[in-house]
Amino acid sequence: MKPILILLTISTLIIAVQSGIATSSSISTAYEIMEAYDFPPGLLPKGIVKYDIDQTTGHFHAYLNESCSFSLEGSYKLNYKPTISGYIAKDKLTSLSGVSVKVLFLWLNIVEVIRKGDDLEFSVGIASADFGIENFYESPQCGCGLDCVTVNHRTTSRKSLVSSI
C-alpha cells in the first residue's frame, strides 16, 4: 500500500473514532439518553449516579446509590432497585429489570414501556396501562415522588391540608 493511502486510511479512522466519541460524550446523563430515544426524563427517578449503554444493541444500565421507592398520585407505589437495566430503542424500552409497581397488594415488574404518540404504555407482562406523557416530564424523587418541597436544604413530603369545617 502506498504511504499516502495509508495516511488517508489512518486519518479517516481517527476522524471516525473521534466523531463517535463526540456523539456519545455529548450525552452526559441518563436523562438525556432517555430524551435521545424519545422518552421523557421522568421515567427515571432523580439520583441516577451513573449509566452505561451499548450504542449498537441498546442494552443499558442505570445506577442509583440505593433502592428508591415513592407513591404517585396516591394510587401507585413504585420501586427502583439500585440497578435498572434493559434495552432501549426509539419509543421502546424492553426487557426491563429493576422497576416494579404495586397494584392492589401485588408487586409486579414493569417489563416494557412503549411510546405511542403522547401516551406511554407500561406492561407488566400480563397486563398493560397507558398514561399521558405529560405525567413524566419531571423526574420523581425517592421517598416523596412528585409531591416534595425543599425546606432549608431538606426535602420533605408535602401533605395537602383539608379542613373538615
PDB file of N, CA, C and O in Angstrom, residues 72-122:
ATOM      1  N   LEU A  72     -47.087   7.665  43.529  1.00  0.00           N
ATOM      2  CA  LEU A  72     -47.536   8.658  42.562  1.00  0.00           C
ATOM      3  C   LEU A  72     -49.048   8.784  42.671  1.00  0.00           C
ATOM      4  O   LEU A  72     -49.763   7.780  42.589  1.00  0.00           O
ATOM      5  N   GLU A  73     -49.502   9.993  42.879  1.00  0.00           N
ATOM      6  CA  GLU A  73     -50.926  10.298  42.977  1.00  0.00           C
ATOM      7  C   GLU A  73     -51.648   9.376  43.942  1.00  0.00           C
ATOM      8  O   GLU A  73     -52.825   9.100  43.779  1.00  0.00           O
ATOM      9  N   GLY A  74     -50.925   8.850  44.921  1.00  0.00           N
ATOM     10  CA  GLY A  74     -51.545   8.039  45.950  1.00  0.00           C
ATOM     11  C   GLY A  74     -52.019   6.662  45.514  1.00  0.00           C
ATOM     12  O   GLY A  74     -52.360   5.833  46.336  1.00  0.00           O
ATOM     13  N   SER A  75     -52.032   6.381  44.215  1.00  0.00           N
ATOM     14  CA  SER A  75     -52.598   5.109  43.774  1.00  0.00           C
ATOM     15  C   SER A  75     -51.541   4.078  43.368  1.00  0.00           C
ATOM     16  O   SER A  75     -51.792   2.890  43.424  1.00  0.00           O
ATOM     17  N   TYR A  76     -50.373   4.530  42.957  1.00  0.00           N
ATOM     18  CA  TYR A  76     -49.330   3.612  42.532  1.00  0.00           C
ATOM     19  C   TYR A  76     -48.087   3.806  43.379  1.00  0.00           C
ATOM     20  O   TYR A  76     -47.640   4.931  43.592  1.00  0.00           O
ATOM     21  N   LYS A  77     -47.536   2.722  43.853  1.00  0.00           N
ATOM     22  CA  LYS A  77     -46.257   2.777  44.557  1.00  0.00           C
ATOM     23  C   LYS A  77     -45.235   2.145  43.624  1.00  0.00           C
ATOM     24  O   LYS A  77     -45.449   1.046  43.103  1.00  0.00           O
ATOM     25  N   LEU A  78     -44.137   2.850  43.390  1.00  0.00           N
ATOM     26  CA  LEU A  78     -43.079   2.370  42.504  1.00  0.00           C
ATOM     27  C   LEU A  78     -41.829   2.066  43.303  1.00  0.00           C
ATOM     28  O   LEU A  78     -41.546   2.739  44.293  1.00  0.00           O
ATOM     29  N   ASN A  79     -41.082   1.069  42.850  1.00  0.00           N
ATOM     30  CA  ASN A  79     -39.816   0.725  43.477  1.00  0.00           C
ATOM     31  C   ASN A  79     -38.763   0.526  42.386  1.00  0.00           C
ATOM     32  O   ASN A  79     -39.000  -0.202  41.417  1.00  0.00           O
ATOM     33  N   TYR A  80     -37.629   1.206  42.546  1.00  0.00           N
ATOM     34  CA  TYR A  80     -36.490   1.061  41.648  1.00  0.00           C
ATOM     35  C   TYR A  80     -35.362   0.417  42.429  1.00  0.00           C
ATOM     36  O   TYR A  80     -35.008   0.902  43.506  1.00  0.00           O
ATOM     37  N   LYS A  81     -34.818  -0.661  41.914  1.00  0.00           N
ATOM     38  CA  LYS A  81     -33.649  -1.283  42.539  1.00  0.00           C
ATOM     39  C   LYS A  81     -32.424  -0.423  42.233  1.00  0.00           C
ATOM     40  O   LYS A  81     -32.477   0.432  41.343  1.00  0.00           O
ATOM     41  N   PRO A  82     -31.313  -0.652  42.927  1.00  0.00           N
ATOM     42  CA  PRO A  82     -30.110   0.156  42.666  1.00  0.00           C
ATOM     43  C   PRO A  82     -29.609   0.051  41.220  1.00  0.00           C
ATOM     44  O   PRO A  82     -28.972   0.973  40.730  1.00  0.00           O
ATOM     45  N   THR A  83     -29.909  -1.050  40.528  1.00  0.00           N
ATOM     46  CA  THR A  83     -29.534  -1.188  39.120  1.00  0.00           C
ATOM     47  C   THR A  83     -30.781  -1.421  38.286  1.00  0.00           C
ATOM     48  O   THR A  83     -31.549  -2.346  38.555  1.00  0.00           O
ATOM     49  N   ILE A  84     -30.968  -0.565  37.294  1.00  0.00           N
ATOM     50  CA  ILE A  84     -32.080  -0.670  36.352  1.00  0.00           C
ATOM     51  C   ILE A  84     -31.449  -1.031  35.013  1.00  0.00           C
ATOM     52  O   ILE A  84     -30.458  -0.417  34.609  1.00  0.00           O
ATOM     53  N   SER A  85     -32.002  -2.020  34.331  1.00  0.00           N
ATOM     54  CA  SER A  85     -31.408  -2.396  33.046  1.00  0.00           C
ATOM     55  C   SER A  85     -32.487  -2.780  32.050  1.00  0.00           C
ATOM     56  O   SER A  85     -33.649  -2.979  32.405  1.00  0.00           O
ATOM     57  N   GLY A  86     -32.073  -2.875  30.801  1.00  0.00           N
ATOM     58  CA  GLY A  86     -32.980  -3.262  29.730  1.00  0.00           C
ATOM     59  C   GLY A  86     -32.383  -2.889  28.393  1.00  0.00           C
ATOM     60  O   GLY A  86     -31.170  -2.667  28.270  1.00  0.00           O
ATOM     61  N   TYR A  87     -33.246  -2.812  27.408  1.00  0.00           N
ATOM     62  CA  TYR A  87     -32.853  -2.416  26.062  1.00  0.00           C
ATOM     63  C   TYR A  87     -33.677  -1.205  25.664  1.00  0.00           C
ATOM     64  O   TYR A  87     -34.884  -1.162  25.914  1.00  0.00           O
ATOM     65  N   ILE A  88     -32.999  -0.231  25.056  1.00  0.00           N
ATOM     66  CA  ILE A  88     -33.684   0.983  24.639  1.00  0.00           C
ATOM     67  C   ILE A  88     -33.518   1.174  23.136  1.00  0.00           C
ATOM     68  O   ILE A  88     -32.457   0.925  22.571  1.00  0.00           O
ATOM     69  N   ALA A  89     -34.622   1.548  22.504  1.00  0.00           N
ATOM     70  CA  ALA A  89     -34.643   1.926  21.089  1.00  0.00           C
ATOM     71  C   ALA A  89     -35.635   3.083  21.001  1.00  0.00           C
ATOM     72  O   ALA A  89     -36.333   3.385  21.974  1.00  0.00           O
ATOM     73  N   LYS A  90     -35.712   3.719  19.869  1.00  0.00           N
ATOM     74  CA  LYS A  90     -36.634   4.846  19.736  1.00  0.00           C
ATOM     75  C   LYS A  90     -38.048   4.390  20.102  1.00  0.00           C
ATOM     76  O   LYS A  90     -38.556   3.420  19.545  1.00  0.00           O
ATOM     77  N   ASP A  91     -38.636   5.051  21.082  1.00  0.00           N
ATOM     78  CA  ASP A  91     -40.002   4.807  21.537  1.00  0.00           C
ATOM     79  C   ASP A  91     -40.235   3.437  22.163  1.00  0.00           C
ATOM     80  O   ASP A  91     -41.376   2.998  22.298  1.00  0.00           O
ATOM     81  N   LYS A  92     -39.167   2.738  22.579  1.00  0.00           N
ATOM     82  CA  LYS A  92     -39.343   1.384  23.098  1.00  0.00           C
ATOM     83  C   LYS A  92     -38.285   1.036  24.146  1.00  0.00           C
ATOM     84  O   LYS A  92     -37.096   1.117  23.875  1.00  0.00           O
ATOM     85  N   LEU A  93     -38.738   0.654  25.341  1.00  0.00           N
ATOM     86  CA  LEU A  93     -37.889   0.099  26.395  1.00  0.00           C
ATOM     87  C   LEU A  93     -38.357  -1.339  26.602  1.00  0.00           C
ATOM     88  O   LEU A  93     -39.540  -1.574  26.871  1.00  0.00           O
ATOM     89  N   THR A  94     -37.460  -2.295  26.470  1.00  0.00           N
ATOM     90  CA  THR A  94     -37.846  -3.700  26.591  1.00  0.00           C
ATOM     91  C   THR A  94     -36.931  -4.441  27.552  1.00  0.00           C
ATOM     92  O   THR A  94     -35.866  -3.946  27.918  1.00  0.00           O
ATOM     93  N   SER A  95     -37.360  -5.629  27.938  1.00  0.00           N
ATOM     94  CA  SER A  95     -36.597  -6.500  28.854  1.00  0.00           C
ATOM     95  C   SER A  95     -36.139  -5.739  30.098  1.00  0.00           C
ATOM     96  O   SER A  95     -35.021  -5.930  30.570  1.00  0.00           O
ATOM     97  N   LEU A  96     -37.016  -4.886  30.598  1.00  0.00           N
ATOM     98  CA  LEU A  96     -36.662  -4.078  31.765  1.00  0.00           C
ATOM     99  C   LEU A  96     -36.504  -4.938  33.003  1.00  0.00           C
ATOM    100  O   LEU A  96     -37.204  -5.922  33.198  1.00  0.00           O
ATOM    101  N   SER A  97     -35.577  -4.520  33.833  1.00  0.00           N
ATOM    102  CA  SER A  97     -35.311  -5.174  35.106  1.00  0.00           C
ATOM    103  C   SER A  97     -34.999  -4.086  36.123  1.00  0.00           C
ATOM    104  O   SER A  97     -34.337  -3.102  35.810  1.00  0.00           O
ATOM    105  N   GLY A  98     -35.515  -4.248  37.338  1.00  0.00           N
ATOM    106  CA  GLY A  98     -35.194  -3.296  38.398  1.00  0.00           C
ATOM    107  C   GLY A  98     -36.261  -2.269  38.678  1.00  0.00           C
ATOM    108  O   GLY A  98     -36.065  -1.391  39.518  1.00  0.00           O
ATOM    109  N   VAL A  99     -37.430  -2.365  38.012  1.00  0.00           N
ATOM    110  CA  VAL A  99     -38.523  -1.420  38.242  1.00  0.00           C
ATOM    111  C   VAL A  99     -39.791  -2.223  38.499  1.00  0.00           C
ATOM    112  O   VAL A  99     -40.159  -3.090  37.701  1.00  0.00           O
ATOM    113  N   SER A 100     -40.452  -1.938  39.624  1.00  0.00           N
ATOM    114  CA  SER A 100     -41.699  -2.645  39.920  1.00  0.00           C
ATOM    115  C   SER A 100     -42.752  -1.667  40.417  1.00  0.00           C
ATOM    116  O   SER A 100     -42.447  -0.578  40.896  1.00  0.00           O
ATOM    117  N   VAL A 101     -44.002  -2.075  40.274  1.00  0.00           N
ATOM    118  CA  VAL A 101     -45.143  -1.259  40.672  1.00  0.00           C
ATOM    119  C   VAL A 101     -46.055  -2.106  41.552  1.00  0.00           C
ATOM    120  O   VAL A 101     -46.235  -3.299  41.311  1.00  0.00           O
ATOM    121  N   LYS A 102     -46.605  -1.480  42.584  1.00  0.00           N
ATOM    122  CA  LYS A 102     -47.537  -2.180  43.458  1.00  0.00           C
ATOM    123  C   LYS A 102     -48.948  -1.903  42.961  1.00  0.00           C
ATOM    124  O   LYS A 102     -49.385  -0.757  42.896  1.00  0.00           O
ATOM    125  N   VAL A 103     -49.628  -2.976  42.590  1.00  0.00           N
ATOM    126  CA  VAL A 103     -51.009  -2.886  42.133  1.00  0.00           C
ATOM    127  C   VAL A 103     -51.851  -3.670  43.133  1.00  0.00           C
ATOM    128  O   VAL A 103     -51.651  -4.880  43.299  1.00  0.00           O
ATOM    129  N   LEU A 104     -52.742  -2.976  43.803  1.00  0.00           N
ATOM    130  CA  LEU A 104     -53.506  -3.535  44.922  1.00  0.00           C
ATOM    131  C   LEU A 104     -52.530  -4.033  45.983  1.00  0.00           C
ATOM    132  O   LEU A 104     -51.900  -3.231  46.643  1.00  0.00           O
ATOM    133  N   PHE A 105     -52.337  -5.315  46.120  1.00  0.00           N
ATOM    134  CA  PHE A 105     -51.408  -5.839  47.118  1.00  0.00           C
ATOM    135  C   PHE A 105     -50.255  -6.618  46.499  1.00  0.00           C
ATOM    136  O   PHE A 105     -49.455  -7.218  47.195  1.00  0.00           O
ATOM    137  N   LEU A 106     -50.138  -6.583  45.178  1.00  0.00           N
ATOM    138  CA  LEU A 106     -49.089  -7.325  44.475  1.00  0.00           C
ATOM    139  C   LEU A 106     -48.024  -6.398  43.903  1.00  0.00           C
ATOM    140  O   LEU A 106     -48.343  -5.342  43.352  1.00  0.00           O
ATOM    141  N   TRP A 107     -46.759  -6.796  44.020  1.00  0.00           N
ATOM    142  CA  TRP A 107     -45.671  -6.097  43.354  1.00  0.00           C
ATOM    143  C   TRP A 107     -45.440  -6.774  42.005  1.00  0.00           C
ATOM    144  O   TRP A 107     -45.222  -7.985  41.945  1.00  0.00           O
ATOM    145  N   LEU A 108     -45.513  -6.003  40.921  1.00  0.00           N
ATOM    146  CA  LEU A 108     -45.332  -6.530  39.571  1.00  0.00           C
ATOM    147  C   LEU A 108     -44.168  -5.808  38.898  1.00  0.00           C
ATOM    148  O   LEU A 108     -44.034  -4.587  39.021  1.00  0.00           O
ATOM    149  N   ASN A 109     -43.347  -6.559  38.176  1.00  0.00           N
ATOM    150  CA  ASN A 109     -42.221  -5.960  37.453  1.00  0.00           C
ATOM    151  C   ASN A 109     -42.718  -5.286  36.180  1.00  0.00           C
ATOM    152  O   ASN A 109     -43.466  -5.892  35.407  1.00  0.00           O
ATOM    153  N   ILE A 110     -42.287  -4.056  35.977  1.00  0.00           N
ATOM    154  CA  ILE A 110     -42.565  -3.384  34.709  1.00  0.00           C
ATOM    155  C   ILE A 110     -41.517  -3.904  33.731  1.00  0.00           C
ATOM    156  O   ILE A 110     -40.321  -3.737  33.961  1.00  0.00           O
ATOM    157  N   VAL A 111     -41.954  -4.557  32.664  1.00  0.00           N
ATOM    158  CA  VAL A 111     -41.020  -5.210  31.746  1.00  0.00           C
ATOM    159  C   VAL A 111     -40.859  -4.473  30.420  1.00  0.00           C
ATOM    160  O   VAL A 111     -39.908  -4.728  29.682  1.00  0.00           O
ATOM    161  N   GLU A 112     -41.789  -3.548  30.127  1.00  0.00           N
ATOM    162  CA  GLU A 112     -41.720  -2.865  28.839  1.00  0.00           C
ATOM    163  C   GLU A 112     -42.457  -1.535  28.920  1.00  0.00           C
ATOM    164  O   GLU A 112     -43.465  -1.419  29.599  1.00  0.00           O
ATOM    165  N   VAL A 113     -41.911  -0.544  28.228  1.00  0.00           N
ATOM    166  CA  VAL A 113     -42.574   0.749  28.082  1.00  0.00           C
ATOM    167  C   VAL A 113     -42.487   1.118  26.609  1.00  0.00           C
ATOM    168  O   VAL A 113     -41.400   1.117  26.026  1.00  0.00           O
ATOM    169  N   ILE A 114     -43.637   1.417  26.014  1.00  0.00           N
ATOM    170  CA  ILE A 114     -43.679   1.792  24.600  1.00  0.00           C
ATOM    171  C   ILE A 114     -44.351   3.155  24.494  1.00  0.00           C
ATOM    172  O   ILE A 114     -45.412   3.382  25.078  1.00  0.00           O
ATOM    173  N   ARG A 115     -43.713   4.042  23.738  1.00  0.00           N
ATOM    174  CA  ARG A 115     -44.320   5.346  23.499  1.00  0.00           C
ATOM    175  C   ARG A 115     -45.193   5.246  22.267  1.00  0.00           C
ATOM    176  O   ARG A 115     -44.760   4.785  21.207  1.00  0.00           O
ATOM    177  N   LYS A 116     -46.441   5.672  22.423  1.00  0.00           N
ATOM    178  CA  LYS A 116     -47.406   5.709  21.324  1.00  0.00           C
ATOM    179  C   LYS A 116     -47.948   7.132  21.244  1.00  0.00           C
ATOM    180  O   LYS A 116     -48.902   7.466  21.945  1.00  0.00           O
ATOM    181  N   GLY A 117     -47.290   7.965  20.452  1.00  0.00           N
ATOM    182  CA  GLY A 117     -47.681   9.365  20.353  1.00  0.00           C
ATOM    183  C   GLY A 117     -47.452  10.077  21.667  1.00  0.00           C
ATOM    184  O   GLY A 117     -46.337  10.128  22.170  1.00  0.00           O
ATOM    185  N   ASP A 118     -48.537  10.598  22.249  1.00  0.00           N
ATOM    186  CA  ASP A 118     -48.442  11.311  23.521  1.00  0.00           C
ATOM    187  C   ASP A 118     -48.774  10.428  24.720  1.00  0.00           C
ATOM    188  O   ASP A 118     -49.035  10.928  25.814  1.00  0.00           O
ATOM    189  N   ASP A 119     -48.786   9.114  24.509  1.00  0.00           N
ATOM    190  CA  ASP A 119     -49.043   8.166  25.595  1.00  0.00           C
ATOM    191  C   ASP A 119     -47.878   7.217  25.767  1.00  0.00           C
ATOM    192  O   ASP A 119     -47.147   6.923  24.816  1.00  0.00           O
ATOM    193  N   LEU A 120     -47.731   6.732  26.994  1.00  0.00           N
ATOM    194  CA  LEU A 120     -46.750   5.694  27.303  1.00  0.00           C
ATOM    195  C   LEU A 120     -47.513   4.464  27.767  1.00  0.00           C
ATOM    196  O   LEU A 120     -48.366   4.565  28.664  1.00  0.00           O
ATOM    197  N   GLU A 121     -47.232   3.332  27.157  1.00  0.00           N
ATOM    198  CA  GLU A 121     -47.862   2.075  27.556  1.00  0.00           C
ATOM    199  C   GLU A 121     -46.883   1.302  28.420  1.00  0.00           C
ATOM    200  O   GLU A 121     -45.791   0.957  27.975  1.00  0.00           O
ATOM    201  N   PHE A 122     -47.277   1.038  29.667  1.00  0.00           N
ATOM    202  CA  PHE A 122     -46.460   0.290  30.616  1.00  0.00           C
ATOM    203  C   PHE A 122     -46.992  -1.130  30.681  1.00  0.00           C
ATOM    204  O   PHE A 122     -48.185  -1.338  30.916  1.00  0.00           O
TER     205      PHE A 122
END
